[in-house]
């Protein structure tokens, strides 16, 4: 995404399909809950960093992340007895959204403190 934004700044065309889905054929011994949790968390934080660096439109906010965390939490509660894999993914997304909301609020406080110090 960052490369695409830089290419567009040179006034070249870039085609991006955000709806596209990629399936990875991961070897079973390499797939673990820890890897899934870390991948979800990294994806959320990388997307936020791309927004902060103005490579993609800014769409993330603390309240939105908390709202998404709540949605995923309710999804987890619904799925936990029906589909363990999807339930686990929902739980990890919920925890990831909470983590990202915390980061967003920490960034906001840091900016506010800097602003106060510069007065």
PDB file of C-alpha atoms in Angstrom:
ATOM      1  CA  UNK A   1       0.000   0.000   0.000  1.00  0.00           C
ATOM      2  CA  UNK A   2       2.815   2.390   0.833  1.00  0.00           C
ATOM      3  CA  UNK A   3       4.510   1.629  -2.487  1.00  0.00           C
ATOM      4  CA  UNK A   4       1.227   2.216  -4.325  1.00  0.00           C
ATOM      5  CA  UNK A   5       0.814   5.600  -2.612  1.00  0.00           C
ATOM      6  CA  UNK A   6       4.338   6.628  -3.584  1.00  0.00           C
ATOM      7  CA  UNK A   7       3.760   5.521  -7.183  1.00  0.00           C
ATOM      8  CA  UNK A   8       0.554   7.569  -7.305  1.00  0.00           C
ATOM      9  CA  UNK A   9       2.469  10.604  -6.012  1.00  0.00           C
ATOM     10  CA  UNK A  10       4.517  10.318  -9.227  1.00  0.00           C
ATOM     11  CA  UNK A  11       1.189  10.560 -11.100  1.00  0.00           C
ATOM     12  CA  UNK A  12       1.275   6.990 -12.311  1.00  0.00           C
ATOM     13  CA  UNK A  13      -1.777   4.723 -12.193  1.00  0.00           C
ATOM     14  CA  UNK A  14      -2.129   2.000  -9.636  1.00  0.00           C
ATOM     15  CA  UNK A  15      -4.896  -0.568  -9.428  1.00  0.00           C
ATOM     16  CA  UNK A  16      -5.793  -1.907  -5.995  1.00  0.00           C
ATOM     17  CA  UNK A  17      -8.568  -4.345  -5.251  1.00  0.00           C
ATOM     18  CA  UNK A  18      -9.343  -4.062  -1.528  1.00  0.00           C
ATOM     19  CA  UNK A  19     -12.000  -6.767  -1.847  1.00  0.00           C
ATOM     20  CA  UNK A  20      -9.487  -9.354  -3.001  1.00  0.00           C
ATOM     21  CA  UNK A  21      -8.917 -12.338  -0.759  1.00  0.00           C
ATOM     22  CA  UNK A  22      -5.614 -14.164  -0.471  1.00  0.00           C
ATOM     23  CA  UNK A  23      -5.455 -17.725   0.747  1.00  0.00           C
ATOM     24  CA  UNK A  24      -2.183 -18.969   2.168  1.00  0.00           C
ATOM     25  CA  UNK A  25      -1.415 -22.669   2.140  1.00  0.00           C
ATOM     26  CA  UNK A  26       0.393 -22.804   5.480  1.00  0.00           C
ATOM     27  CA  UNK A  27       2.037 -26.018   6.584  1.00  0.00           C
ATOM     28  CA  UNK A  28       0.091 -27.330   9.600  1.00  0.00           C
ATOM     29  CA  UNK A  29       3.145 -27.502  11.864  1.00  0.00           C
ATOM     30  CA  UNK A  30       3.810 -23.792  11.223  1.00  0.00           C
ATOM     31  CA  UNK A  31       0.248 -22.756  12.024  1.00  0.00           C
ATOM     32  CA  UNK A  32      -0.358 -21.937  15.645  1.00  0.00           C
ATOM     33  CA  UNK A  33      -2.688 -19.803  17.735  1.00  0.00           C
ATOM     34  CA  UNK A  34       0.220 -17.539  18.605  1.00  0.00           C
ATOM     35  CA  UNK A  35       1.028 -17.001  14.908  1.00  0.00           C
ATOM     36  CA  UNK A  36      -2.622 -16.228  14.141  1.00  0.00           C
ATOM     37  CA  UNK A  37      -2.869 -13.737  17.022  1.00  0.00           C
ATOM     38  CA  UNK A  38       0.375 -12.009  16.052  1.00  0.00           C
ATOM     39  CA  UNK A  39      -0.586 -11.848  12.359  1.00  0.00           C
ATOM     40  CA  UNK A  40      -3.960 -10.266  13.124  1.00  0.00           C
ATOM     41  CA  UNK A  41      -2.383  -7.774  15.525  1.00  0.00           C
ATOM     42  CA  UNK A  42       0.374  -6.874  13.047  1.00  0.00           C
ATOM     43  CA  UNK A  43      -2.137  -6.360  10.238  1.00  0.00           C
ATOM     44  CA  UNK A  44      -4.211  -3.948  12.314  1.00  0.00           C
ATOM     45  CA  UNK A  45      -1.188  -1.968  13.493  1.00  0.00           C
ATOM     46  CA  UNK A  46       0.461  -1.811  10.047  1.00  0.00           C
ATOM     47  CA  UNK A  47      -2.776  -0.504   8.544  1.00  0.00           C
ATOM     48  CA  UNK A  48      -2.956   2.183  11.253  1.00  0.00           C
ATOM     49  CA  UNK A  49       0.689   3.161  10.644  1.00  0.00           C
ATOM     50  CA  UNK A  50       0.016   3.488   6.895  1.00  0.00           C
ATOM     51  CA  UNK A  51      -2.838   5.853   7.766  1.00  0.00           C
ATOM     52  CA  UNK A  52      -0.678   7.869  10.175  1.00  0.00           C
ATOM     53  CA  UNK A  53       2.001   8.215   7.492  1.00  0.00           C
ATOM     54  CA  UNK A  54      -0.663   9.422   4.989  1.00  0.00           C
ATOM     55  CA  UNK A  55      -0.182   6.524   2.575  1.00  0.00           C
ATOM     56  CA  UNK A  56      -3.851   5.579   2.765  1.00  0.00           C
ATOM     57  CA  UNK A  57      -6.938   7.555   3.852  1.00  0.00           C
ATOM     58  CA  UNK A  58      -7.304   7.898   7.602  1.00  0.00           C
ATOM     59  CA  UNK A  59     -10.288   5.806   8.689  1.00  0.00           C
ATOM     60  CA  UNK A  60      -9.211   4.581  12.126  1.00  0.00           C
ATOM     61  CA  UNK A  61     -10.261   6.144  15.415  1.00  0.00           C
ATOM     62  CA  UNK A  62     -10.321   5.023  19.026  1.00  0.00           C
ATOM     63  CA  UNK A  63     -14.129   4.904  19.281  1.00  0.00           C
ATOM     64  CA  UNK A  64     -14.355   2.977  15.997  1.00  0.00           C
ATOM     65  CA  UNK A  65     -11.781   0.431  17.197  1.00  0.00           C
ATOM     66  CA  UNK A  66     -13.681  -0.053  20.466  1.00  0.00           C
ATOM     67  CA  UNK A  67     -16.901  -0.495  18.485  1.00  0.00           C
ATOM     68  CA  UNK A  68     -15.223  -3.125  16.298  1.00  0.00           C
ATOM     69  CA  UNK A  69     -13.813  -4.845  19.392  1.00  0.00           C
ATOM     70  CA  UNK A  70     -17.327  -5.045  20.825  1.00  0.00           C
ATOM     71  CA  UNK A  71     -18.708  -6.462  17.568  1.00  0.00           C
ATOM     72  CA  UNK A  72     -15.995  -9.092  17.369  1.00  0.00           C
ATOM     73  CA  UNK A  73     -16.502  -9.953  21.059  1.00  0.00           C
ATOM     74  CA  UNK A  74     -20.205 -10.605  20.446  1.00  0.00           C
ATOM     75  CA  UNK A  75     -19.310 -12.600  17.336  1.00  0.00           C
ATOM     76  CA  UNK A  76     -16.925 -14.699  19.461  1.00  0.00           C
ATOM     77  CA  UNK A  77     -19.645 -15.334  22.063  1.00  0.00           C
ATOM     78  CA  UNK A  78     -22.017 -16.492  19.324  1.00  0.00           C
ATOM     79  CA  UNK A  79     -19.485 -18.700  17.514  1.00  0.00           C
ATOM     80  CA  UNK A  80     -17.561 -20.258  20.395  1.00  0.00           C
ATOM     81  CA  UNK A  81     -19.788 -23.345  20.519  1.00  0.00           C
ATOM     82  CA  UNK A  82     -20.457 -23.586  16.782  1.00  0.00           C
ATOM     83  CA  UNK A  83     -17.110 -23.016  15.072  1.00  0.00           C
ATOM     84  CA  UNK A  84     -13.974 -22.929  17.221  1.00  0.00           C
ATOM     85  CA  UNK A  85     -11.670 -21.632  14.457  1.00  0.00           C
ATOM     86  CA  UNK A  86     -13.897 -18.696  13.512  1.00  0.00           C
ATOM     87  CA  UNK A  87     -14.538 -17.977  17.189  1.00  0.00           C
ATOM     88  CA  UNK A  88     -10.804 -17.831  17.875  1.00  0.00           C
ATOM     89  CA  UNK A  89     -10.289 -15.468  14.947  1.00  0.00           C
ATOM     90  CA  UNK A  90     -13.089 -13.209  16.221  1.00  0.00           C
ATOM     91  CA  UNK A  91     -11.560 -13.200  19.706  1.00  0.00           C
ATOM     92  CA  UNK A  92      -8.108 -12.299  18.381  1.00  0.00           C
ATOM     93  CA  UNK A  93      -9.589  -9.508  16.256  1.00  0.00           C
ATOM     94  CA  UNK A  94     -11.450  -8.202  19.309  1.00  0.00           C
ATOM     95  CA  UNK A  95      -8.236  -8.157  21.346  1.00  0.00           C
ATOM     96  CA  UNK A  96      -6.377  -6.590  18.411  1.00  0.00           C
ATOM     97  CA  UNK A  97      -8.922  -3.790  18.109  1.00  0.00           C
ATOM     98  CA  UNK A  98      -8.596  -3.086  21.837  1.00  0.00           C
ATOM     99  CA  UNK A  99      -4.801  -3.003  21.479  1.00  0.00           C
ATOM    100  CA  UNK A 100      -5.051  -0.609  18.552  1.00  0.00           C
ATOM    101  CA  UNK A 101      -7.539   1.641  20.387  1.00  0.00           C
ATOM    102  CA  UNK A 102      -5.037   1.831  23.253  1.00  0.00           C
ATOM    103  CA  UNK A 103      -2.275   2.823  20.792  1.00  0.00           C
ATOM    104  CA  UNK A 104      -4.496   5.470  19.184  1.00  0.00           C
ATOM    105  CA  UNK A 105      -5.301   7.034  22.560  1.00  0.00           C
ATOM    106  CA  UNK A 106      -1.621   6.961  23.574  1.00  0.00           C
ATOM    107  CA  UNK A 107      -0.726   8.734  20.296  1.00  0.00           C
ATOM    108  CA  UNK A 108      -3.430  11.325  20.960  1.00  0.00           C
ATOM    109  CA  UNK A 109      -2.156  11.980  24.497  1.00  0.00           C
ATOM    110  CA  UNK A 110       1.408  12.293  23.215  1.00  0.00           C
ATOM    111  CA  UNK A 111       0.314  14.880  20.626  1.00  0.00           C
ATOM    112  CA  UNK A 112      -1.661  16.807  23.249  1.00  0.00           C
ATOM    113  CA  UNK A 113       1.341  16.892  25.597  1.00  0.00           C
ATOM    114  CA  UNK A 114       3.598  18.113  22.793  1.00  0.00           C
ATOM    115  CA  UNK A 115       1.082  20.805  21.936  1.00  0.00           C
ATOM    116  CA  UNK A 116       0.941  21.939  25.576  1.00  0.00           C
ATOM    117  CA  UNK A 117       4.734  21.982  25.829  1.00  0.00           C
ATOM    118  CA  UNK A 118       5.012  24.167  22.715  1.00  0.00           C
ATOM    119  CA  UNK A 119       2.734  26.890  24.112  1.00  0.00           C
TER     120      UNK A 119
END
